[in-house]
Structures are given as C-alpha cells and as structure tokens.
Short mmCIF file of C-alpha atoms in Angstrom, two decimals:
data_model
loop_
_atom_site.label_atom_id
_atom_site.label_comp_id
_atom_site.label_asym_id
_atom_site.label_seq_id
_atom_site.Cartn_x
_atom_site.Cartn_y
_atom_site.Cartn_z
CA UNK A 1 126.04 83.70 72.82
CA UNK A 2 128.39 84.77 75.51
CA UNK A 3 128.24 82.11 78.56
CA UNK A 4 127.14 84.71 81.81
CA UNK A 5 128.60 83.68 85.13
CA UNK A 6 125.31 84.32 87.57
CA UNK A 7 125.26 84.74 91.35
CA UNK A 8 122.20 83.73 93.60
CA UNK A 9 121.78 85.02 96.56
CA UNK A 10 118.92 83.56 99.10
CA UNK A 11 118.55 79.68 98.53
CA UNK A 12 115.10 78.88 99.64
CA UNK A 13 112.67 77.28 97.34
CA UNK A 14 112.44 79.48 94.42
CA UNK A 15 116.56 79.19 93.92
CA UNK A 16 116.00 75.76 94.07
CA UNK A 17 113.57 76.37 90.96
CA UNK A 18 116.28 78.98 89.37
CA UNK A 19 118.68 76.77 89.77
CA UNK A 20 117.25 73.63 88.22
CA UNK A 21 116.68 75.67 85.17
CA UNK A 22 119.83 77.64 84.72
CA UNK A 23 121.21 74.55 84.78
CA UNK A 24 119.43 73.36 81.44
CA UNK A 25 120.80 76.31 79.64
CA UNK A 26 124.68 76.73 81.33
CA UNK A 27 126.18 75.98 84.21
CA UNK A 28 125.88 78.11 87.23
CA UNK A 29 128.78 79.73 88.86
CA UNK A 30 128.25 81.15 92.45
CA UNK A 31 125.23 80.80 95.64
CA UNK A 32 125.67 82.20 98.59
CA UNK A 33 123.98 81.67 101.82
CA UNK A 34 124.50 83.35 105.36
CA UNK A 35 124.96 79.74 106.30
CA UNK A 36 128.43 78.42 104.44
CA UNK A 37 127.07 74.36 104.97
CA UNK A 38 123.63 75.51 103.35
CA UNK A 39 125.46 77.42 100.00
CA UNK A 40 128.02 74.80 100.06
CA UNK A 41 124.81 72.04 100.40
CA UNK A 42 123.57 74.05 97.41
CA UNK A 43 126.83 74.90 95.39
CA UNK A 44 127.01 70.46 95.25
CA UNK A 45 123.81 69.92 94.21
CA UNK A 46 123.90 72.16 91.01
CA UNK A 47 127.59 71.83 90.73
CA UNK A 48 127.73 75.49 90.76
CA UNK A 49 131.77 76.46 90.66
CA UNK A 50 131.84 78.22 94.24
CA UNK A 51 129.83 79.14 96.85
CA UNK A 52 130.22 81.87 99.94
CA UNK A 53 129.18 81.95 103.37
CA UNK A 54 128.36 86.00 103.20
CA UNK A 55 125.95 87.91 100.12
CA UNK A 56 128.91 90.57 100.44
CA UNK A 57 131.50 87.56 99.70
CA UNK A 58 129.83 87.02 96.70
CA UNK A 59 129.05 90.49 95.07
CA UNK A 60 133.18 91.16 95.96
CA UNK A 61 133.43 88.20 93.29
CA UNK A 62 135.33 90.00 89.85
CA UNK A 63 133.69 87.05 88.01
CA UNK A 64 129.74 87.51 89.01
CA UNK A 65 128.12 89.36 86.18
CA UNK A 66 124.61 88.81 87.30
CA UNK A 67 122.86 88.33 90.64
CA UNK A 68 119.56 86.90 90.92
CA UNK A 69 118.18 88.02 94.36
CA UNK A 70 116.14 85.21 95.83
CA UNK A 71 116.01 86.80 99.53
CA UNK A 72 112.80 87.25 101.21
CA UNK A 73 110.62 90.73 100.20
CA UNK A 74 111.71 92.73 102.82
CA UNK A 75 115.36 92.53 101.92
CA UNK A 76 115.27 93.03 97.82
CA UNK A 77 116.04 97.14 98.05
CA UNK A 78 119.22 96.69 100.18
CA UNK A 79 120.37 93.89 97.90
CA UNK A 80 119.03 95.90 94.26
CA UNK A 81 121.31 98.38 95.58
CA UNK A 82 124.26 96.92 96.55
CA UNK A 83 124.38 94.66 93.77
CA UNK A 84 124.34 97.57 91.68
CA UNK A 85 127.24 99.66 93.58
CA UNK A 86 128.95 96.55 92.86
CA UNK A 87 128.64 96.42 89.41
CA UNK A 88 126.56 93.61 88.92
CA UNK A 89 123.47 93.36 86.62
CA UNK A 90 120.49 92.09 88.26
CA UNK A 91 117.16 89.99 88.62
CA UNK A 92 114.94 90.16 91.40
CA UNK A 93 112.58 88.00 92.37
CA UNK A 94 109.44 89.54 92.93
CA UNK A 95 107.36 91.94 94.24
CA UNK A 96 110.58 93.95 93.59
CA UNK A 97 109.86 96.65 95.45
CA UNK A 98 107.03 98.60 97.40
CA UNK A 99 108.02 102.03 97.09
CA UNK A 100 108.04 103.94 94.20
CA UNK A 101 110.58 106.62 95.06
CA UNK A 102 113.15 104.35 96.12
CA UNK A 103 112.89 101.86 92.76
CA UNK A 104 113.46 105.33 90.68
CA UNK A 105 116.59 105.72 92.99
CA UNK A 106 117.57 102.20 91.79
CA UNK A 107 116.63 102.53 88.43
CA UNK A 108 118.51 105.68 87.98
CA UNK A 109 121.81 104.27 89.29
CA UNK A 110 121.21 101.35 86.98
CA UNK A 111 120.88 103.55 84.19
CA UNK A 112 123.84 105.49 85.62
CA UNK A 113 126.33 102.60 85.84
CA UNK A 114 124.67 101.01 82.18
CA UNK A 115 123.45 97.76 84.35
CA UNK A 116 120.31 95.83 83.62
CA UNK A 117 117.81 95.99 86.43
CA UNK A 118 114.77 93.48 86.05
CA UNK A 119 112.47 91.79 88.13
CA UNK A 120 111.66 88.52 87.83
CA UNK A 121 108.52 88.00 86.07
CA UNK A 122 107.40 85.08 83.92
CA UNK A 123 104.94 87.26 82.64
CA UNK A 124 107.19 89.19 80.70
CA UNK A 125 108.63 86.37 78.99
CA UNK A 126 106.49 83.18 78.13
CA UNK A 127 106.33 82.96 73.96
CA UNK A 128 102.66 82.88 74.10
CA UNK A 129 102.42 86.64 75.51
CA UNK A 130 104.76 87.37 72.48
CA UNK A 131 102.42 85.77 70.59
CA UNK A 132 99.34 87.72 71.62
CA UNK A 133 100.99 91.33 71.75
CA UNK A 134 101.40 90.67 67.92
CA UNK A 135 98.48 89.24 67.40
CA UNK A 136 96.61 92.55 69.38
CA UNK A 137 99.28 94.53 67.32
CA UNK A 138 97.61 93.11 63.98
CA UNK A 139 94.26 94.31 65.04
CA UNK A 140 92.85 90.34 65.71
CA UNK A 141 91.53 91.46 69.06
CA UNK A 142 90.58 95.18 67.24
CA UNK A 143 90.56 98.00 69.83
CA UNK A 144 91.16 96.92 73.37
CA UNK A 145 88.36 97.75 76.59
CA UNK A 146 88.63 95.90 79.06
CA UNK A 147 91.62 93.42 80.92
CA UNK A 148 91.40 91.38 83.97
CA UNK A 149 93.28 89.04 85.95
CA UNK A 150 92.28 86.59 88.87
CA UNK A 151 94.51 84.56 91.32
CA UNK A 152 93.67 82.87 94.86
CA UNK A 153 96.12 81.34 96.72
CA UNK A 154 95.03 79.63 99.87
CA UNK A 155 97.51 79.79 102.32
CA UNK A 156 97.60 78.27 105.45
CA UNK A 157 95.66 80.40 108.38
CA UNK A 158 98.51 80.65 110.64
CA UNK A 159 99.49 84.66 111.77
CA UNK A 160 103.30 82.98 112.01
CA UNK A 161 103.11 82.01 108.35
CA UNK A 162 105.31 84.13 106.27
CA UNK A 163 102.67 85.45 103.89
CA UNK A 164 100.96 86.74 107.11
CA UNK A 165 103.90 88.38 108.46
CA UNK A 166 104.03 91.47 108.00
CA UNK A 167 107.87 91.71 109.57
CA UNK A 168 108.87 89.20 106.17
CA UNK A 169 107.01 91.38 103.93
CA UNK A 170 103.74 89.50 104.07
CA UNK A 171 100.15 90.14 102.34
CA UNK A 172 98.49 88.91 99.32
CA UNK A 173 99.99 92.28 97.34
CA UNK A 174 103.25 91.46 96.95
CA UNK A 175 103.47 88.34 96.42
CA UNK A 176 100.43 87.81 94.04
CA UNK A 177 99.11 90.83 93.04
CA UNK A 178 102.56 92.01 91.39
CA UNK A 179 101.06 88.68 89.32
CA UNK A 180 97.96 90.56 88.29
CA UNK A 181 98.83 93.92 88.05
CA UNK A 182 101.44 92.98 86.04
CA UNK A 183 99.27 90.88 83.43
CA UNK A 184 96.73 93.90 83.23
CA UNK A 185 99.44 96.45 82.70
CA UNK A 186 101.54 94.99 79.97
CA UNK A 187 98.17 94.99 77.92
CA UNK A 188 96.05 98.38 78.87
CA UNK A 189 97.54 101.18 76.50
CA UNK A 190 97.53 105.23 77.43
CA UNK A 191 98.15 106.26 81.27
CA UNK A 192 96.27 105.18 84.22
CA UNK A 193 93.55 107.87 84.90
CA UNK A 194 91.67 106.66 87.99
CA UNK A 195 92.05 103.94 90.69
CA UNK A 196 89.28 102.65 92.47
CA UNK A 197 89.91 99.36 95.31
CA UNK A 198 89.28 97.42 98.31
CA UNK A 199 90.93 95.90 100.41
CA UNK A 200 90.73 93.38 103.11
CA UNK A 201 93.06 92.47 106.13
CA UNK A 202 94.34 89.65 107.42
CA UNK A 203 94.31 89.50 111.24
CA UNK A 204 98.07 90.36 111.22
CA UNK A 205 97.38 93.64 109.62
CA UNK A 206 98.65 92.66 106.20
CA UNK A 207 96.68 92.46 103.15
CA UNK A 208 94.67 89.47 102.61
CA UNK A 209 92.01 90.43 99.62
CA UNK A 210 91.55 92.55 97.00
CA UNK A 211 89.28 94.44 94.17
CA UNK A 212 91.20 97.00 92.44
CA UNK A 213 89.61 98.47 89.12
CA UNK A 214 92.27 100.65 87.17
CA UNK A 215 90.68 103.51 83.98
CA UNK A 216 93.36 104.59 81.37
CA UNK A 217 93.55 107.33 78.93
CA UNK A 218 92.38 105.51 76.37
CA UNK A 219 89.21 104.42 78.10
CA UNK A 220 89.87 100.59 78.95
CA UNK A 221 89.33 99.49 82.06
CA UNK A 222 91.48 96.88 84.07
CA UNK A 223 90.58 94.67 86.85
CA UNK A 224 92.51 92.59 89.27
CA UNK A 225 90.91 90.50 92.12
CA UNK A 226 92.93 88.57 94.88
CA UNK A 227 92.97 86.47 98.01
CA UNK A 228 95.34 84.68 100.24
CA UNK A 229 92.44 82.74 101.63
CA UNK A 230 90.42 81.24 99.07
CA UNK A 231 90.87 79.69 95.54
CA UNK A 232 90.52 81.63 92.22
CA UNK A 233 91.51 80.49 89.15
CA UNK A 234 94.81 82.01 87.58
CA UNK A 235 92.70 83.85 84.70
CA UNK A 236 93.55 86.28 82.50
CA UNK A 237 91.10 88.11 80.19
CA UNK A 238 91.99 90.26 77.39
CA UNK A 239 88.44 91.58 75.87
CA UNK A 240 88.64 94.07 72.45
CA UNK A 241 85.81 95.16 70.04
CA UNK A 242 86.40 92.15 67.70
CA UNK A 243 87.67 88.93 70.04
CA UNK A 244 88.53 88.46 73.75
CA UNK A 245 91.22 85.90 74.48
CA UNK A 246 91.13 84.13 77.92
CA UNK A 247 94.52 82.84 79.30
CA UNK A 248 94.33 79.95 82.14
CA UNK A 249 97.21 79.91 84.30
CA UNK A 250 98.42 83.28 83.13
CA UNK A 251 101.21 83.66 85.37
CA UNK A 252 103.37 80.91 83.34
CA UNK A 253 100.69 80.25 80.06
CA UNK A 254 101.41 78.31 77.29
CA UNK A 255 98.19 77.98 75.66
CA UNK A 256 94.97 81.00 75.38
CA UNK A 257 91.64 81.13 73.73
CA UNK A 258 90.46 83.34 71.75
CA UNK A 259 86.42 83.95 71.40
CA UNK A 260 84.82 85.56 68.77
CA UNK A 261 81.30 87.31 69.02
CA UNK A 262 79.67 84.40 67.20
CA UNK A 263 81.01 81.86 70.00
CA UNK A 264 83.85 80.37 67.31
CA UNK A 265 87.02 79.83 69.11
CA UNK A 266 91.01 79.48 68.29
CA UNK A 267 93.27 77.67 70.46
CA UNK A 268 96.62 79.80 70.51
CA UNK A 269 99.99 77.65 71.55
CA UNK A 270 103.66 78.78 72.53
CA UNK A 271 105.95 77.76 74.92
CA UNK A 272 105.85 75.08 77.72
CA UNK A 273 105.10 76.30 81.21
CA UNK A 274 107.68 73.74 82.68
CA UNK A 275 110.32 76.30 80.76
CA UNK A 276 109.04 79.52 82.27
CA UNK A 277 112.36 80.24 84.22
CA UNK A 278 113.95 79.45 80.93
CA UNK A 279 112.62 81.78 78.84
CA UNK A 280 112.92 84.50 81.21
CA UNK A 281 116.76 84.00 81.89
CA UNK A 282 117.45 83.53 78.08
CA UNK A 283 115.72 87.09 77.74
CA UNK A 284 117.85 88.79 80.21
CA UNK A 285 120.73 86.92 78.66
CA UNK A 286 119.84 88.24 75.24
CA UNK A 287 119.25 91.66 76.63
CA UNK A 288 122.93 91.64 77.97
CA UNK A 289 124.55 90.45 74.58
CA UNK A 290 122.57 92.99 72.55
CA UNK A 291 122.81 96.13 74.71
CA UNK A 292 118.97 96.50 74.29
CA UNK A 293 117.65 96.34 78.30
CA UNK A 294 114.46 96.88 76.66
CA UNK A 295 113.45 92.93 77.69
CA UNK A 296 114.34 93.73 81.01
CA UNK A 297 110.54 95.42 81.23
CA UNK A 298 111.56 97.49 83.55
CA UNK A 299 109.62 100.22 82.47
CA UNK A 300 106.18 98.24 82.73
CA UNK A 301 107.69 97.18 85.96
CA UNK A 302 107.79 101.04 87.40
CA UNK A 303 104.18 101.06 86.41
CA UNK A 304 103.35 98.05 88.95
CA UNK A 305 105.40 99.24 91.91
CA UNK A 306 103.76 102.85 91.44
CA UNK A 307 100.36 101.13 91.70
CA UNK A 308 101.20 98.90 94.77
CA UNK A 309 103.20 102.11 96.29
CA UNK A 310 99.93 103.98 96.22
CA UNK A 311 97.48 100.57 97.43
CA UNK A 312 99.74 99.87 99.91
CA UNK A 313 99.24 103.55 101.08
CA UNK A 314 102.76 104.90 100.87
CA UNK A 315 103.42 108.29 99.15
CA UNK A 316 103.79 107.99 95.69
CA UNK A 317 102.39 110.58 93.26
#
C-alpha cells in the first residue's frame, strides 16, 4: 500500500498518542507547532522528516497529503478548511465541529476538491464494531429497540480547567458526548424522529451533564448519559428482540457480551484497544488507496454534529 506522508498540526497530548502509533505503521513526515523549539522537540522524538514553526508553513508543504488536526476544539473549522483549500485530506480530532451548517460547507468543498474529510473516532474503526455490525446484519441480535451509551469523566473542579472553559471549547458535549452519540448512532437504523434531554451547567456556563433520549423511524430508542463530574462506566448497550450485547469501554473495545433471554452468554473478541489509533489510521489509509471515502464515516459523523448543533442550541434544522 502506498506509504502517505501525514502532517500534524497541534502537539499536545493526543499527537503525542498519534504519533506513537503512526510510527508503528510508517514513519511520519511533518509537525508543526506555533512554537519552532516545541515542533522541532517533537519532529526528534518521532524522527518525523521536518517540522515548521507556522500550521500555514506546513499545509504550503507539496509533500503533506494528510493533516491530522490535533488543535484545541475551538480552532478545528478554521483548520478543516484551510487544510482543504490546500489540498490536503484530513482527520480531525474530535468533537469535529459544533455547527451543522458550517460542517456541510466543509463537507461540500471536500466533496468538491475529491478530499477525504473524517473525524477522528475510534469508534468507527475498532475490529470488534466490525464484528458486531455483521453479526446484527445476520439477524444474531434480531430486530434492534433500544441503544445506549454511558461515560463519566471526572475532571478536576477548577473554572480555569480547559474542559470548563468555555473560551477553549469546553463542556462535557464535545469532548465526550461526540463519544456517545456517536456509539448510539452508528447502530439505531431509520431517521431520528424526536429528541428529548437535559442538561446541566457547569458554573462556567458550559455543559457539565447530560440525559438525552433520541426516537427513530423505525421505533428504537437511543440513550446517552454524561458527566464531567462524576464516574460512569464507558458502557455501551446494544438490546434487539433476540440478544443484547453489552460493550465495556466502548470508546476503544476489544471484547463485548452478548446475553441471551435465557441468561447464556458469548464472549465476542477483536482487536486490541492499545491499537485503536492504529486501526483508525490504517482505515483512512485504505480509504485513500481505494477511492472509497466510505470509511471515512463521515456521513454518520453529520448525524452527530446535527444532534450536538441542535443540544448545544445553535440553529440547525
């Protein structure tokens, strides 16, 4: 498979991660930082071929054919879009995006300019989700009713914490609850009918809590329930007429459950969680080779950022 030369821009923690995994697969080309000893710092440590002292220094690279946006929340958009104007493929961390009509702007000139546009969720692409979309697709589960997803993260109760800021694109929403939303979305079928939630704030203003219950066409109901100041386990629930299958630490699973009605169980194994970056930049790889962006998700990915666009109260349809 053709070797991809990928950019990162933003080097906190989670290019760190991204890094250290890339560089089990290939090696990684460019970093850039707004501070030239931090990407240079960075560029050594991965022995990644160049770094830059600018984002724009990097994206006016011939040679990047893929940025991975790493930036804080706040500054994704401006970087989606002038990755794209540059020609570049790309993978954004997540919560992507907020508003709806501004991701269909993106998504269009992606489509426009024949660029993959994807945001970075393990979800998407840990072998054991593969595994249980056939396995729903063979009828094992029989007609799905009813998915839900938990996760609590208990951050530290400091307003000048970034997850409490809402000037860094703070609240439990976007940087969990893309988690959840995600999980229940990729497995309710038909169109989403009817939204119920609440919410909770944090001091700040930003979101700190949630209950949000979502009703399809088809009848199934999902449910996603969040905090930033208290533990929940990462559970995900998948119940149909014939066997629900409960997935612990859903957001990078390698192993689920499934429970029959007469309490029998099967254990269900693919994948190692350790590999979860892995997996999803071999997918985007293999998207690029084949020409089929369908990997990408981006369409289930729409679906999110119209639900958090309308949560968050901003103006989407």
């Amino acid at each position: 498979m053709k070797q991809f030369k990928w950019g990162i821009i933003g080097l906190g923690n989670i290019a760190h991660e991204f890094a250290q995994n890339m560089i089990q697969l290939h090696p990684l080309y460019a970093v850039a930082s707004r501070n030239p000893e931090t990407a240079a710092d960075f560029r050594a440590k991965y022995d990644a071929r160049v770094s830059y002292g600018s984002y724009e220094e990097l994206l006016d690279d011939p040679a990047v054919d893929i940025v991975y946006i790493a930036t804080v929340n706040n500054q994704h958009y401006q970087w989606i879009l002038s990755c794209l104007e540059h020609g570049k493929h790309v993978l954004c961390e997540k919560a992507i995006w907020s508003n709806y009509e501004e991701m269909k702007k993106a998504r269009d000139i992606a489509r426009e300019k024949g660029l993959l546009l994807s945001e970075a969720m393990t979800i998407f692409h840990m072998p054991i989700y593969k595994k249980i979309h056939k396995l729903i697709a063979e009828g094992k589960l029989g007609k799905i009713k009813f998915v839900e997803a938990e996760l609590g993260s208990l951050k530290e109760d400091s307003p000048s914490n970034r997850f409490f800021n809402p000037d860094l694109g703070g609240g439990a929403m976007m940087d969990i609850g893309t988690y959840g939303l995600s999980f229940v979305t990729s497995f309710l079928s038909g169109d989403i009918t009817n939204m119920t939630h609440l919410m909770s704030p944090y001091p700040t203003g930003v979101d700190e809590m949630w209950g949000i219950h979502l009703q399809t066409s088809n009848q199934e109901i999902g449910c996603v329930n969040l905090t930033f100041r208290a533990k929940l386990p990462k559970r995900g629930i998948i119940a149909g007429e014939k066997a629900y299958c409960s997935i612990m630490n859903y957001v990078r699973a390698q192993k689920a459950t499934l429970v029959y009605p007469d309490g029998s169980e099967e254990t269900l194994e693919a994948g190692e969680s350790a590999k979860a970056l892995q997996y999803e930049i071999l997918d985007i790889e293999q998207a690029l080779v084949s020409g089929d962006y369908s990997a990408a998700c981006l369409d289930n990915t729409m679906k999110v950022v119209k639900l958090i666009d309308r949560l968050l109260g901003s103006s989407a349809p």
